[in-house]
XYZ file of C-alpha atoms in Angstrom:
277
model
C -59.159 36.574 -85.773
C -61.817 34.335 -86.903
C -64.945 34.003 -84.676
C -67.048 31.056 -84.473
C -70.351 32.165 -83.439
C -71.439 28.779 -81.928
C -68.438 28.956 -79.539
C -69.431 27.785 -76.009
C -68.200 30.667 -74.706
C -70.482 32.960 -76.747
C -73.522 31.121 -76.592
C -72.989 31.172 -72.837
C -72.618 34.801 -73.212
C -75.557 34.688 -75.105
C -77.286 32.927 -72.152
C -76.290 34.635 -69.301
C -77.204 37.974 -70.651
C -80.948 36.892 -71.659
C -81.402 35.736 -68.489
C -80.018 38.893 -66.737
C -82.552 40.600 -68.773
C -85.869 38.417 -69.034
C -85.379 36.846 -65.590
C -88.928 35.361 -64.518
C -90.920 36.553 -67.722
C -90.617 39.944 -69.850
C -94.329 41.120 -67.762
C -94.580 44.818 -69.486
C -94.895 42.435 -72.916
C -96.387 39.391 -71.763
C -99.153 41.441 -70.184
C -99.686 43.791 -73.380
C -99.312 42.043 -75.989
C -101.656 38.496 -76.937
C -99.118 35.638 -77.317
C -100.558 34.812 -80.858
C -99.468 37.965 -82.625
C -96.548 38.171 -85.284
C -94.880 41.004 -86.216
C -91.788 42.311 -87.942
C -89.036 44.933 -87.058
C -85.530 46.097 -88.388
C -82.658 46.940 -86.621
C -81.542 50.894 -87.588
C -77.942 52.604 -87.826
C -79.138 55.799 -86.464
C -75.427 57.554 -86.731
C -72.305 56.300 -89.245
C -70.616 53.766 -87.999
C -68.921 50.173 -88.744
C -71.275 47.331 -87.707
C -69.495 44.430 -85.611
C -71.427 41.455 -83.855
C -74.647 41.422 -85.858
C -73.899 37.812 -86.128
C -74.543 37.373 -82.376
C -78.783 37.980 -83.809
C -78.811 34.325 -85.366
C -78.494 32.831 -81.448
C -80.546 35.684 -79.513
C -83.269 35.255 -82.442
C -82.576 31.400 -83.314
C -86.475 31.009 -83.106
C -87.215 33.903 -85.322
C -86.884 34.491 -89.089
C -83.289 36.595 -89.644
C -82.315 38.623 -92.051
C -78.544 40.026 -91.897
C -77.953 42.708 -94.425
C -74.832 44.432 -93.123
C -72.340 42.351 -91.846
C -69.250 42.999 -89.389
C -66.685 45.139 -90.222
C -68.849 46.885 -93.027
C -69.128 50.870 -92.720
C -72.558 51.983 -93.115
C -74.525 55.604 -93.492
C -76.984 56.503 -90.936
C -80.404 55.382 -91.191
C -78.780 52.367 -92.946
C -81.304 49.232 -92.249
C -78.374 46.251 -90.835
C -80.901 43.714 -90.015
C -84.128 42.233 -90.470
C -86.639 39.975 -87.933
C -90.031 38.604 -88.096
C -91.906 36.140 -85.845
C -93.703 36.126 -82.153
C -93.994 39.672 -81.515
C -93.525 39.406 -77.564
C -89.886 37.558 -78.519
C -89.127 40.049 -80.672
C -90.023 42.984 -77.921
C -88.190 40.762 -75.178
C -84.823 40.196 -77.005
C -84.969 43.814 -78.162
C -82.413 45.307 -75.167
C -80.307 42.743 -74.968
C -79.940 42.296 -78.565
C -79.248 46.012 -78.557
C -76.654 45.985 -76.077
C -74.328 43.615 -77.431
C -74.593 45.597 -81.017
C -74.785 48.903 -80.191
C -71.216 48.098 -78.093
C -69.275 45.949 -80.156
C -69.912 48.280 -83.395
C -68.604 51.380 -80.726
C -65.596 49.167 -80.509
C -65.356 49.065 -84.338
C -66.298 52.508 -85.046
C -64.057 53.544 -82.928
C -60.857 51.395 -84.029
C -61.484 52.350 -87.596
C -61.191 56.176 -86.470
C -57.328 54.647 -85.436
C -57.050 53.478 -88.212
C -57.688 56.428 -90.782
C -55.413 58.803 -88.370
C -52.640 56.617 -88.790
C -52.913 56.488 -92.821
C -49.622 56.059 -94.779
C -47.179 55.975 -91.590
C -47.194 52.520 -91.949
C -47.567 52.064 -88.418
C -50.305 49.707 -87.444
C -52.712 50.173 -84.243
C -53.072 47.289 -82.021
C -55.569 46.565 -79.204
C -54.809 45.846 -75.822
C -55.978 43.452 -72.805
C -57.999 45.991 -71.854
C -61.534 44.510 -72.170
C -64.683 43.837 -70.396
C -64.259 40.915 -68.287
C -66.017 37.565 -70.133
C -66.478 39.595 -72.912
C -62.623 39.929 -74.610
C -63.187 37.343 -77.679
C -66.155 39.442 -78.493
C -64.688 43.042 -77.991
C -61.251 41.887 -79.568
C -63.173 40.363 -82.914
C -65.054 44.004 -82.947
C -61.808 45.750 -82.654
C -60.185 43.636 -85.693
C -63.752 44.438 -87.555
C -62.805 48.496 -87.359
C -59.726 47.500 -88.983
C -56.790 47.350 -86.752
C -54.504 43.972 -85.796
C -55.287 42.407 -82.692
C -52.882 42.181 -79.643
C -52.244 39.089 -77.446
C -55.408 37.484 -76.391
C -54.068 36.678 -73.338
C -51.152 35.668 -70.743
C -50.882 32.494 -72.713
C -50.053 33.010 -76.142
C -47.562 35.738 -76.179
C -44.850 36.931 -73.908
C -44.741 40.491 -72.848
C -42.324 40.911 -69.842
C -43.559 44.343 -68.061
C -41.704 46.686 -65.531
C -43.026 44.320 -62.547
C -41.636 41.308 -64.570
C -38.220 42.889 -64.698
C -38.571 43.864 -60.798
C -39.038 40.396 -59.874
C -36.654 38.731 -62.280
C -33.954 41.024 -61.010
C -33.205 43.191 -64.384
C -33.606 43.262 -68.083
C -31.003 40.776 -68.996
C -32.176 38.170 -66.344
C -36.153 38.404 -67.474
C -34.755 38.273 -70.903
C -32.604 35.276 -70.371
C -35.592 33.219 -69.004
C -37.045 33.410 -72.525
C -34.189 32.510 -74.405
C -35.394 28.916 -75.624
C -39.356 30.122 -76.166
C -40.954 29.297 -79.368
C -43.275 32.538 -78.250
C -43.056 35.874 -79.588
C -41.162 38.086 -76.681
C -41.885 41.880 -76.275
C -39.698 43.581 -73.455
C -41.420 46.998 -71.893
C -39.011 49.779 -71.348
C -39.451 52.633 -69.762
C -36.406 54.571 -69.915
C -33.532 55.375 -72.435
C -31.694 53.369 -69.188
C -34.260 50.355 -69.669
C -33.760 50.474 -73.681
C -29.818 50.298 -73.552
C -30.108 47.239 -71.238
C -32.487 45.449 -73.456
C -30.700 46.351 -77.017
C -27.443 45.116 -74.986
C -29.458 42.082 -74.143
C -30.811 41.415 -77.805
C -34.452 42.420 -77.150
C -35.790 42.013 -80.534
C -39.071 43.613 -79.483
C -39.477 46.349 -77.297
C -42.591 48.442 -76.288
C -41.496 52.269 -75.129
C -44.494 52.647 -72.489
C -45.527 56.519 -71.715
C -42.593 58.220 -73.848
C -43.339 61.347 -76.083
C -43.239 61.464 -79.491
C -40.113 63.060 -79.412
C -38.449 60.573 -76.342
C -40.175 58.054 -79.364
C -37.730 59.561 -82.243
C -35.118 59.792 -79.866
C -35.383 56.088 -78.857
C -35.905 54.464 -82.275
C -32.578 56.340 -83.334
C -31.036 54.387 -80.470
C -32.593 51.137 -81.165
C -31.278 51.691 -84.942
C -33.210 48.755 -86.585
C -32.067 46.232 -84.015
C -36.050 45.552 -82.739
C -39.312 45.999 -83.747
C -40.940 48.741 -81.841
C -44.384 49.341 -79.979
C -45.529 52.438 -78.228
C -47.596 52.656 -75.740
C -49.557 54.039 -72.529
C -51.471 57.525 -73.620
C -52.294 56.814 -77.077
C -55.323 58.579 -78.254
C -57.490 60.216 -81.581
C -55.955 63.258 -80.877
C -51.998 61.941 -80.610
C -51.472 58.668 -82.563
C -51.151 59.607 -85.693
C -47.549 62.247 -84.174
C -46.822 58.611 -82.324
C -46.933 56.906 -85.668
C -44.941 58.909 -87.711
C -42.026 58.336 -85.413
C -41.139 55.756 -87.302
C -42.576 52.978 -84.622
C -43.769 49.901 -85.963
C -46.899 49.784 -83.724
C -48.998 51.464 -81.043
C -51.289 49.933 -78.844
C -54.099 51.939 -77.403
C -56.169 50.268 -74.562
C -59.141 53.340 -74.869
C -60.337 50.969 -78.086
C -62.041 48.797 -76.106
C -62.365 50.417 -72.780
C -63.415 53.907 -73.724
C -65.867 52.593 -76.655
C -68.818 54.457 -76.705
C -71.519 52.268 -77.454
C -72.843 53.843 -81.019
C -76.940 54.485 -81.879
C -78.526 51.291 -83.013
C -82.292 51.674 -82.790
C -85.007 48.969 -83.186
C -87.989 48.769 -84.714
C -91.409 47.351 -85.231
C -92.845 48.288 -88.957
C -95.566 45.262 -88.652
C -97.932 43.600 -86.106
C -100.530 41.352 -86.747
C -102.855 39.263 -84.380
C-alpha cells in the first residue's frame, strides 16, 4: 500500500497523540531548559531491525530541521543513526516520547513481519496480515507490516468479502452465504472449518477458502481435497515457530494476526549530541 503522509487521518493521529503527551506545557523542559537554546539530536537503532514510519518525523518535527537517513522498510544494524534533528531544544525534548512511540512500534511491526517472511523462504507461500490492529491506528500498523515485507490483507469490512463461521450461521449454510455473493465484483474468501465445511464450499464453487485452526497435516489433507479448485489461506495459530510447516503444505497464504498485535515495540533511542544557548 502506498501511504500518504499528509493524510487527514494521520496528521490527526499526529495531533491527538502530541496532545495526549504535552497537554498544558512539557513543565520538566520548559522549566529547565531557556527557550532560546538550539540543539541537535539523532534518533538511534539500538538493536537490528527494519525501520517503518520514520516518515511520521516530518509532521511531529515540521518546525524543526529533518534529516531522514533510513527510510521504511530498510533493514538496518544496531547503532545504525535513522534520523537526524536540529532546532529549539525544548521542541526537540518535548516531541522526543511521542516521536519515539510511534517509531519504536511501527518498526516492531516491520521487524517482526520480515522474521515471517524469511521463515517462509522458497515455499512460495506468502504471509498476510490480518484486521488485527490497534484501533485508529490500522493504516499505520498495516503500511509497517507491508514495510517488513509481507502482502497486506483486507483493510477493512469494505473492500473485500470474507464470509466467516458466524456469516454462514446466519445465512443458513455455505451454499446460501455463497449464493449472496454470486454477482460481486469483490474478491470472496469462504472460512471453513471442517473437512464437512470444505466439501460444502468446493460443491458450492468457493474459489477461495481460508482453513481456520487446522494442522499442518488437516492442511495437506485438505488441499488434496480442494485439488486446485481454490486458492487457499490458513489461518488462526500461525506463529515464528509454525509457519514456515504451514507453508510448505502447499497453501497459497497464511495470515497471522500476532504481526500486528503481538509486535514488540523494538529499541529506538534518542539523542542530544549538541546544545547551545
Amino acid at each position: 500500500m502506498q501511504l500518504n503522509w499528509n493524510h487527514p487521518e494521520i496528521t490527526d493521529i499526529i495531533s491527538r497523540a502530541l496532545a495526549e503527551d504535552i497537554g498544558t506545557g512539557d513543565v520538566t523542559t520548559d522549566t529547565c531548559v531557556p527557550s532560546g537554546w538550539c540543539s541537535s539530536g539523532f534518533f538511534l537503532a539500538r538493536e537490528q531491525l527494519v525501520v517503518a514510519g520514520i516518515e511520521l518525523l516530518q509532521q511531529i518535527y515540521a518546525e524543526e530541521k529533518l534529516e531522514i537517513l533510513v527510510e521504511s522498510g530498510i533493514p538496518v544494524d544496531a547503532n545504525a543513526v535513522i534520523a537526524r534533528v536540529s532546532g529549539s531544544t525544548q521542541r526537540l525534548l518535548t516531541l522526543e516520547r511521542t516521536a519515539l512511540n510511534f517509531v519504536q512500534r511501527l518498526s516492531g511491526i516491520a521487524t517482526l513481519a520480515a522474521r515471517y517472511v524469511k521463515e517462509v523462504e522458497g515455499t512460495g507461500c506468502q504471509v498476510l496480515d490480518t484486521r488485527k490492529t490497534t484501533p485508529g491506528l490500522r493504516r499505520l500498523e498495516k503500511f509497517a507490516a507491508q514495510a517488513g515485507g509481507i502482502r497486506n490483507h483486507r483493510m477493512g469490512l469494505y473492500d473485500a468479502i470474507l464470509i466467516k463461521n458466524n456469516h454462514i450461521t446466519a445465512a443458513g449454510g455455505v451454499r446460501p452465504a455463497l449464493e449472496r455473493f454470486r454477482d460481486c465484483d469483490l474478491p470472496v474468501k469462504i472460512e471453513v472449518r471442517s473437512f464437512a465445511e470444505l466439501e460444502d464450499c468446493m460443491t458450492a464453487g468457493a474459489t477461495h477458502v481460508l482453513l481456520d485452526n487446522f494442522t499442518p497435516s488437516d492442511v495437506r489433507a485438505a488441499m488434496t481435497q480442494i485439488a486446485g479448485r481454490a486458492e487457499v489461506e490458513v489461518s488462526g495459530g500461525i506463529t515464528l515457530a509454525n509457519v514456515r510447516e504451514y507453508a510448505e503444505t502447499g497453501a497459497d497464504y497464511v495470515s497471522s494476526g500476532a504481526i500486528t498485535h503481538s509486535a514488540r515495540a523494538v529499541d529506538i533511542s534518542f539523542r542530544l549530541d549538541q546544545s547551545q544557548g
